mmCIF file of C-alpha atoms in Angstrom:
data_model
loop_
_atom_site.group_PDB
_atom_site.id
_atom_site.type_symbol
_atom_site.label_atom_id
_atom_site.label_comp_id
_atom_site.label_asym_id
_atom_site.label_seq_id
_atom_site.Cartn_x
_atom_site.Cartn_y
_atom_site.Cartn_z
ATOM 1 C CA UNK A 178 0.000 0.003 0.003
ATOM 2 C CA UNK A 179 1.313 3.510 -0.768
ATOM 3 C CA UNK A 180 2.226 5.703 2.180
ATOM 4 C CA UNK A 181 0.006 8.782 2.330
ATOM 5 C CA UNK A 182 1.712 12.191 2.636
ATOM 6 C CA UNK A 183 -0.085 12.730 5.939
ATOM 7 C CA UNK A 184 1.589 9.669 7.459
ATOM 8 C CA UNK A 185 4.979 10.512 5.971
ATOM 9 C CA UNK A 186 5.319 13.415 8.409
ATOM 10 C CA UNK A 187 3.399 16.322 9.886
ATOM 11 C CA UNK A 188 1.870 18.584 7.250
ATOM 12 C CA UNK A 189 2.803 22.166 8.083
ATOM 13 C CA UNK A 190 -0.151 24.326 9.243
ATOM 14 C CA UNK A 191 -2.377 21.256 9.742
ATOM 15 C CA UNK A 192 -3.330 19.587 13.024
ATOM 16 C CA UNK A 193 -4.227 22.557 15.202
ATOM 17 C CA UNK A 194 -5.129 21.470 18.757
ATOM 18 C CA UNK A 195 -7.636 24.327 19.122
ATOM 19 C CA UNK A 196 -11.346 23.489 19.308
ATOM 20 C CA UNK A 197 -12.981 26.024 16.985
ATOM 21 C CA UNK A 198 -16.112 25.936 19.200
ATOM 22 C CA UNK A 199 -18.705 27.049 16.684
ATOM 23 C CA UNK A 200 -21.388 26.832 19.383
ATOM 24 C CA UNK A 201 -19.580 29.617 21.249
ATOM 25 C CA UNK A 202 -18.772 31.901 18.349
ATOM 26 C CA UNK A 203 -22.468 32.139 17.415
ATOM 27 C CA UNK A 204 -23.484 32.962 21.011
ATOM 28 C CA UNK A 205 -22.427 36.528 21.968
ATOM 29 C CA UNK A 206 -23.268 35.983 25.631
ATOM 30 C CA UNK A 207 -21.230 32.787 25.886
ATOM 31 C CA UNK A 208 -18.317 34.425 24.091
ATOM 32 C CA UNK A 209 -18.510 37.482 26.331
ATOM 33 C CA UNK A 210 -18.347 35.293 29.441
ATOM 34 C CA UNK A 211 -15.060 33.826 28.192
ATOM 35 C CA UNK A 212 -13.407 37.215 27.759
ATOM 36 C CA UNK A 213 -11.937 37.248 31.244
ATOM 37 C CA UNK A 214 -8.543 37.102 32.934
ATOM 38 C CA UNK A 215 -7.996 33.520 31.729
ATOM 39 C CA UNK A 216 -8.358 34.371 28.039
ATOM 40 C CA UNK A 217 -5.221 34.438 25.895
ATOM 41 C CA UNK A 218 -4.371 36.787 23.028
ATOM 42 C CA UNK A 219 -1.706 35.875 20.489
ATOM 43 C CA UNK A 220 1.453 38.030 20.532
ATOM 44 C CA UNK A 221 1.988 39.362 17.022
ATOM 45 C CA UNK A 222 4.413 41.715 15.317
ATOM 46 C CA UNK A 223 2.253 42.720 12.382
ATOM 47 C CA UNK A 224 1.418 39.353 10.876
ATOM 48 C CA UNK A 225 4.407 37.522 12.344
ATOM 49 C CA UNK A 226 4.124 35.606 15.634
ATOM 50 C CA UNK A 227 6.319 36.073 18.661
ATOM 51 C CA UNK A 228 7.627 32.846 20.198
ATOM 52 C CA UNK A 229 10.106 31.499 22.729
ATOM 53 C CA UNK A 230 13.341 29.556 22.244
ATOM 54 C CA UNK A 231 11.412 26.265 22.328
ATOM 55 C CA UNK A 232 9.244 27.233 19.362
ATOM 56 C CA UNK A 233 6.124 27.933 21.434
ATOM 57 C CA UNK A 234 3.870 30.878 20.647
ATOM 58 C CA UNK A 235 3.733 33.743 23.153
ATOM 59 C CA UNK A 236 0.392 35.032 24.415
ATOM 60 C CA UNK A 237 -0.943 38.211 26.079
ATOM 61 C CA UNK A 238 -3.882 38.592 28.396
ATOM 62 C CA UNK A 239 -6.841 40.813 27.558
ATOM 63 C CA UNK A 240 -5.397 43.440 29.889
ATOM 64 C CA UNK A 241 -2.537 43.922 27.420
ATOM 65 C CA UNK A 242 -4.852 44.686 24.487
ATOM 66 C CA UNK A 243 -6.144 48.106 23.460
ATOM 67 C CA UNK A 244 -9.854 48.526 24.393
ATOM 68 C CA UNK A 245 -10.864 49.200 20.771
ATOM 69 C CA UNK A 246 -8.889 46.300 19.285
ATOM 70 C CA UNK A 247 -10.715 43.862 17.042
ATOM 71 C CA UNK A 248 -10.217 40.337 18.372
ATOM 72 C CA UNK A 249 -10.838 37.144 16.439
ATOM 73 C CA UNK A 250 -11.956 34.158 18.497
ATOM 74 C CA UNK A 251 -9.693 31.272 17.493
ATOM 75 C CA UNK A 252 -11.388 28.740 19.770
ATOM 76 C CA UNK A 253 -10.845 26.860 23.016
ATOM 77 C CA UNK A 254 -7.673 25.225 24.290
ATOM 78 C CA UNK A 255 -6.991 24.062 27.860
ATOM 79 C CA UNK A 256 -10.418 25.411 28.871
ATOM 80 C CA UNK A 257 -9.402 28.936 27.900
ATOM 81 C CA UNK A 258 -10.586 31.133 25.062
ATOM 82 C CA UNK A 259 -7.856 32.058 22.582
ATOM 83 C CA UNK A 260 -7.927 35.205 20.442
ATOM 84 C CA UNK A 261 -5.805 36.967 17.823
ATOM 85 C CA UNK A 262 -5.783 40.750 17.209
ATOM 86 C CA UNK A 263 -6.545 42.187 13.778
ATOM 87 C CA UNK A 264 -3.663 44.428 12.602
ATOM 88 C CA UNK A 265 -4.515 48.109 12.626
ATOM 89 C CA UNK A 266 -2.101 49.079 9.839
ATOM 90 C CA UNK A 267 -3.383 46.842 7.060
ATOM 91 C CA UNK A 268 -2.002 43.478 6.041
ATOM 92 C CA UNK A 269 1.108 43.934 3.951
ATOM 93 C CA UNK A 270 2.639 40.783 5.405
ATOM 94 C CA UNK A 271 6.313 39.906 5.992
ATOM 95 C CA UNK A 272 8.816 39.037 3.301
ATOM 96 C CA UNK A 273 8.708 35.310 2.569
ATOM 97 C CA UNK A 274 12.307 34.601 3.685
ATOM 98 C CA UNK A 275 11.372 35.766 7.196
ATOM 99 C CA UNK A 276 8.154 33.756 7.089
ATOM 100 C CA UNK A 277 10.139 30.670 6.061
ATOM 101 C CA UNK A 278 12.387 31.128 9.096
ATOM 102 C CA UNK A 279 9.335 31.247 11.353
ATOM 103 C CA UNK A 280 7.893 28.108 9.756
ATOM 104 C CA UNK A 281 11.050 26.189 10.590
ATOM 105 C CA UNK A 282 11.316 27.455 14.179
ATOM 106 C CA UNK A 283 7.775 26.856 15.447
ATOM 107 C CA UNK A 284 6.633 23.484 16.758
ATOM 108 C CA UNK A 285 4.136 21.763 14.404
ATOM 109 C CA UNK A 286 1.073 22.325 16.618
ATOM 110 C CA UNK A 287 2.109 25.954 17.243
ATOM 111 C CA UNK A 288 2.585 26.507 13.512
ATOM 112 C CA UNK A 289 -0.931 25.171 12.907
ATOM 113 C CA UNK A 290 -2.417 27.585 15.455
ATOM 114 C CA UNK A 291 -0.509 30.493 13.930
ATOM 115 C CA UNK A 292 -1.495 29.545 10.381
ATOM 116 C CA UNK A 293 -5.203 29.596 11.164
ATOM 117 C CA UNK A 294 -4.889 32.864 13.067
ATOM 118 C CA UNK A 295 -2.872 34.520 10.306
ATOM 119 C CA UNK A 296 -5.400 33.633 7.620
ATOM 120 C CA UNK A 297 -8.260 35.080 9.666
ATOM 121 C CA UNK A 298 -6.664 38.331 10.790
ATOM 122 C CA UNK A 299 -5.212 38.992 7.343
ATOM 123 C CA UNK A 300 -8.715 38.626 5.855
ATOM 124 C CA UNK A 301 -10.194 41.010 8.462
ATOM 125 C CA UNK A 302 -7.503 43.613 7.843
ATOM 126 C CA UNK A 303 -8.388 43.572 4.137
ATOM 127 C CA UNK A 304 -12.172 43.630 4.553
ATOM 128 C CA UNK A 305 -12.953 46.521 6.849
ATOM 129 C CA UNK A 306 -15.244 47.957 4.163
ATOM 130 C CA UNK A 307 -18.169 46.369 2.384
ATOM 131 C CA UNK A 308 -17.497 45.076 -1.113
ATOM 132 C CA UNK A 309 -21.155 45.727 -1.936
ATOM 133 C CA UNK A 310 -21.621 49.360 -0.894
ATOM 134 C CA UNK A 311 -18.298 50.560 0.531
ATOM 135 C CA UNK A 312 -19.544 51.248 4.062
ATOM 136 C CA UNK A 313 -17.565 50.161 7.118
ATOM 137 C CA UNK A 314 -18.155 46.587 8.261
ATOM 138 C CA UNK A 315 -18.096 45.184 11.764
ATOM 139 C CA UNK A 316 -16.746 41.944 13.184
ATOM 140 C CA UNK A 317 -19.397 39.423 14.327
ATOM 141 C CA UNK A 318 -19.540 35.727 15.334
ATOM 142 C CA UNK A 319 -16.221 36.011 17.090
ATOM 143 C CA UNK A 320 -14.525 37.107 13.889
ATOM 144 C CA UNK A 321 -15.837 34.424 11.571
ATOM 145 C CA UNK A 322 -18.040 36.936 9.783
ATOM 146 C CA UNK A 323 -18.249 40.681 9.028
ATOM 147 C CA UNK A 324 -21.567 42.485 8.566
ATOM 148 C CA UNK A 325 -22.463 45.727 6.848
ATOM 149 C CA UNK A 326 -25.184 47.650 8.653
ATOM 150 C CA UNK A 327 -25.620 49.977 5.675
ATOM 151 C CA UNK A 328 -26.746 47.363 3.130
ATOM 152 C CA UNK A 329 -27.118 44.234 5.309
ATOM 153 C CA UNK A 330 -24.452 42.347 3.343
ATOM 154 C CA UNK A 331 -22.671 39.508 5.131
ATOM 155 C CA UNK A 332 -19.029 38.690 4.424
ATOM 156 C CA UNK A 333 -17.206 35.494 5.369
ATOM 157 C CA UNK A 334 -13.489 34.586 5.520
ATOM 158 C CA UNK A 335 -12.446 33.037 2.246
ATOM 159 C CA UNK A 336 -10.152 30.199 1.316
ATOM 160 C CA UNK A 337 -8.842 30.001 -2.245
ATOM 161 C CA UNK A 338 -8.386 26.483 -3.706
ATOM 162 C CA UNK A 339 -5.052 25.832 -5.396
ATOM 163 C CA UNK A 340 -4.074 22.625 -7.173
ATOM 164 C CA UNK A 341 -0.487 21.429 -6.768
ATOM 165 C CA UNK A 342 0.365 18.375 -8.782
ATOM 166 C CA UNK A 343 2.876 15.715 -9.584
ATOM 167 C CA UNK A 344 3.150 14.755 -13.248
ATOM 168 C CA UNK A 345 4.599 11.298 -13.912
ATOM 169 C CA UNK A 346 6.022 9.851 -17.127
ATOM 170 C CA UNK A 347 8.016 6.607 -17.313
ATOM 171 C CA UNK A 348 9.163 6.793 -13.684
ATOM 172 C CA UNK A 349 10.125 10.453 -13.882
ATOM 173 C CA UNK A 350 8.507 13.509 -12.301
ATOM 174 C CA UNK A 351 7.962 16.901 -13.884
ATOM 175 C CA UNK A 352 8.993 19.776 -11.583
ATOM 176 C CA UNK A 353 9.296 23.469 -12.284
ATOM 177 C CA UNK A 354 10.899 26.561 -10.814
ATOM 178 C CA UNK A 355 9.419 30.034 -10.504
ATOM 179 C CA UNK A 356 11.545 33.176 -10.902
ATOM 180 C CA UNK A 357 11.400 33.862 -7.149
ATOM 181 C CA UNK A 358 12.885 30.459 -6.257
ATOM 182 C CA UNK A 359 16.504 30.205 -5.092
ATOM 183 C CA UNK A 360 18.893 28.563 -7.589
ATOM 184 C CA UNK A 361 18.407 24.781 -7.999
ATOM 185 C CA UNK A 362 15.055 24.792 -6.193
ATOM 186 C CA UNK A 363 12.297 22.993 -8.086
ATOM 187 C CA UNK A 364 8.794 22.116 -6.948
ATOM 188 C CA UNK A 365 5.516 20.672 -8.137
ATOM 189 C CA UNK A 366 3.533 22.799 -10.587
ATOM 190 C CA UNK A 367 0.604 24.660 -9.040
ATOM 191 C CA UNK A 368 -2.212 27.053 -9.870
ATOM 192 C CA UNK A 369 -5.544 28.421 -8.684
ATOM 193 C CA UNK A 370 -8.778 26.589 -9.411
ATOM 194 C CA UNK A 371 -10.821 28.908 -11.621
ATOM 195 C CA UNK A 372 -14.602 29.429 -11.577
ATOM 196 C CA UNK A 373 -16.521 26.722 -13.397
ATOM 197 C CA UNK A 374 -13.924 23.954 -13.347
ATOM 198 C CA UNK A 375 -13.294 20.812 -11.337
ATOM 199 C CA UNK A 376 -10.062 20.021 -9.519
ATOM 200 C CA UNK A 377 -9.206 17.547 -12.272
ATOM 201 C CA UNK A 378 -9.779 20.174 -14.950
ATOM 202 C CA UNK A 379 -7.692 22.711 -13.059
ATOM 203 C CA UNK A 380 -4.776 20.261 -12.816
ATOM 204 C CA UNK A 381 -4.895 19.513 -16.546
ATOM 205 C CA UNK A 382 -5.221 23.186 -17.504
ATOM 206 C CA UNK A 383 -2.416 24.446 -15.274
ATOM 207 C CA UNK A 384 0.078 21.771 -16.361
ATOM 208 C CA UNK A 385 -0.652 22.460 -20.016
ATOM 209 C CA UNK A 386 -0.518 26.246 -19.560
ATOM 210 C CA UNK A 387 2.769 26.226 -17.650
ATOM 211 C CA UNK A 388 4.644 23.342 -19.259
ATOM 212 C CA UNK A 389 2.732 22.444 -22.429
ATOM 213 C CA UNK A 390 2.165 18.884 -21.176
ATOM 214 C CA UNK A 391 -1.172 17.054 -21.427
ATOM 215 C CA UNK A 392 -2.096 14.889 -18.429
ATOM 216 C CA UNK A 393 -4.676 12.242 -17.589
ATOM 217 C CA UNK A 394 -5.706 10.073 -14.615
ATOM 218 C CA UNK A 395 -5.714 12.922 -12.101
ATOM 219 C CA UNK A 396 -6.025 11.647 -8.519
ATOM 220 C CA UNK A 397 -6.284 13.490 -5.216
ATOM 221 C CA UNK A 398 -3.522 12.698 -2.675
ATOM 222 C CA UNK A 399 -3.613 15.186 0.225
ATOM 223 C CA UNK A 400 -4.241 18.838 1.120
ATOM 224 C CA UNK A 401 -2.589 21.589 3.126
ATOM 225 C CA UNK A 402 -3.851 24.922 4.485
ATOM 226 C CA UNK A 403 -1.448 27.659 3.370
ATOM 227 C CA UNK A 404 -1.912 31.043 5.099
ATOM 228 C CA UNK A 405 -0.135 33.318 2.602
ATOM 229 C CA UNK A 406 -2.694 34.755 2.543
ATOM 230 C CA UNK A 407 -5.329 31.980 2.738
ATOM 231 C CA UNK A 408 -5.226 29.029 0.368
ATOM 232 C CA UNK A 409 -6.052 25.347 0.440
ATOM 233 C CA UNK A 410 -3.344 23.466 -1.453
ATOM 234 C CA UNK A 411 -4.983 20.441 -3.100
ATOM 235 C CA UNK A 412 -2.273 17.882 -3.797
ATOM 236 C CA UNK A 413 -2.820 15.609 -6.791
ATOM 237 C CA UNK A 414 -0.946 13.226 -9.056
ATOM 238 C CA UNK A 415 -1.342 12.745 -12.796
ATOM 239 C CA UNK A 416 0.160 10.930 -15.771
ATOM 240 C CA UNK A 417 1.584 12.299 -19.023
ATOM 241 C CA UNK A 418 1.914 10.257 -22.228
ATOM 242 C CA UNK A 419 4.090 12.759 -24.102
ATOM 243 C CA UNK A 420 7.092 14.198 -22.172
ATOM 244 C CA UNK A 421 7.797 17.142 -24.506
ATOM 245 C CA UNK A 422 7.860 20.417 -22.544
ATOM 246 C CA UNK A 423 6.916 23.906 -23.778
ATOM 247 C CA UNK A 424 7.556 26.367 -20.943
ATOM 248 C CA UNK A 425 5.450 29.471 -20.367
ATOM 249 C CA UNK A 426 8.235 31.875 -19.422
ATOM 250 C CA UNK A 427 5.775 34.283 -17.791
ATOM 251 C CA UNK A 428 5.045 31.555 -15.221
ATOM 252 C CA UNK A 429 8.231 29.492 -14.940
ATOM 253 C CA UNK A 430 11.965 29.968 -15.286
ATOM 254 C CA UNK A 431 12.397 26.296 -16.027
ATOM 255 C CA UNK A 432 10.683 22.907 -15.987
ATOM 256 C CA UNK A 433 12.237 19.493 -16.432
ATOM 257 C CA UNK A 434 11.836 15.794 -15.799
ATOM 258 C CA UNK A 435 13.706 14.328 -12.832
ATOM 259 C CA UNK A 436 14.495 10.636 -12.496
ATOM 260 C CA UNK A 437 13.767 8.697 -9.329
ATOM 261 C CA UNK A 438 17.515 8.411 -8.696
ATOM 262 C CA UNK A 439 18.015 12.182 -9.021
ATOM 263 C CA UNK A 440 15.186 12.890 -6.592
ATOM 264 C CA UNK A 441 16.414 10.280 -4.113
ATOM 265 C CA UNK A 442 19.888 11.795 -4.202
ATOM 266 C CA UNK A 443 18.552 15.315 -3.635
ATOM 267 C CA UNK A 444 16.419 14.131 -0.707
ATOM 268 C CA UNK A 445 19.408 12.378 0.880
ATOM 269 C CA UNK A 446 21.519 15.526 0.489
ATOM 270 C CA UNK A 447 19.328 17.447 2.962
ATOM 271 C CA UNK A 448 18.038 21.049 2.957
ATOM 272 C CA UNK A 449 20.826 22.385 0.718
ATOM 273 C CA UNK A 450 20.270 19.702 -1.908
ATOM 274 C CA UNK A 451 22.930 18.546 -4.359
ATOM 275 C CA UNK A 452 24.494 20.187 -7.411
ATOM 276 C CA UNK A 453 21.369 19.488 -9.461
ATOM 277 C CA UNK A 454 18.415 20.048 -7.173
ATOM 278 C CA UNK A 455 17.192 21.318 -3.814
ATOM 279 C CA UNK A 456 14.471 18.956 -2.642
ATOM 280 C CA UNK A 457 11.163 20.730 -1.773
ATOM 281 C CA UNK A 458 11.229 22.065 1.778
ATOM 282 C CA UNK A 459 9.479 20.091 4.545
ATOM 283 C CA UNK A 460 6.905 22.779 5.319
ATOM 284 C CA UNK A 461 5.562 22.612 1.739
ATOM 285 C CA UNK A 462 3.050 20.023 0.548
ATOM 286 C CA UNK A 463 5.299 19.461 -2.487
ATOM 287 C CA UNK A 464 7.792 17.811 -0.127
ATOM 288 C CA UNK A 465 5.149 15.345 1.035
ATOM 289 C CA UNK A 466 3.909 14.667 -2.475
ATOM 290 C CA UNK A 467 7.363 13.908 -3.867
ATOM 291 C CA UNK A 468 8.216 11.854 -0.762
ATOM 292 C CA UNK A 469 4.993 9.880 -1.229
ATOM 293 C CA UNK A 470 5.876 9.210 -4.860
ATOM 294 C CA UNK A 471 9.410 8.064 -4.019
ATOM 295 C CA UNK A 472 8.259 5.768 -1.213
ATOM 296 C CA UNK A 473 5.193 4.212 -2.804
#
């Protein structure tokens, strides 16, 4: 039996220990009763978390928060309500190199808590005004909704689906590199699911658009929440009959087929890779997908 990516190692940003407690978020009185001295508020520097030397998130109490701060109810943990503050200066977000450092320093369960919080507060910072009429909106349901009193529109945190896919041909995998990637770093091809298409159609379209390769037999493998800003990475595998590549240079710097031996060697070489390839990083679903393919 093939080993699933989920069992090959912890998927970054998944597995949060927090109980989202929907029954509380829809009950203003119950939520208000939990906003006491025991409640915890996530320490943030903009959109980046503060944490200790052991990779554990740091938390404030409500006494440390400005009275007019917008707080998102993350849920319950250890019988205490946990919140995250919405940034007051917008949501520009940190540079990705700094975010990558954070991802590697936090414990897996702490990273999952932070990922969920980041997605929510980033959405709130970007949606203070109604997309329907332009009036100011207000936070309701503990931060899992914003309402517009002017036109009665309701707005909900969004998650954007993204396909990320392996393409296999004669025991080789097709990987590509984007212009922003460091030298020698390749990963699985990926792209947003567009309106009016299935996951399978999105996989086929994106692979053909980016690499000029036609694929079939698309299968779902695993998924990963990705809070930059708020995506669901839908990991799939597919098969190509014709290996000829035509690269869309507006999307990719390069794309090529890698043999099983080349991928195994890059994995064994560690985070810095070998002279040919840097294996996808452990916090990315591409790492789990390629690992699954090598180990199946």
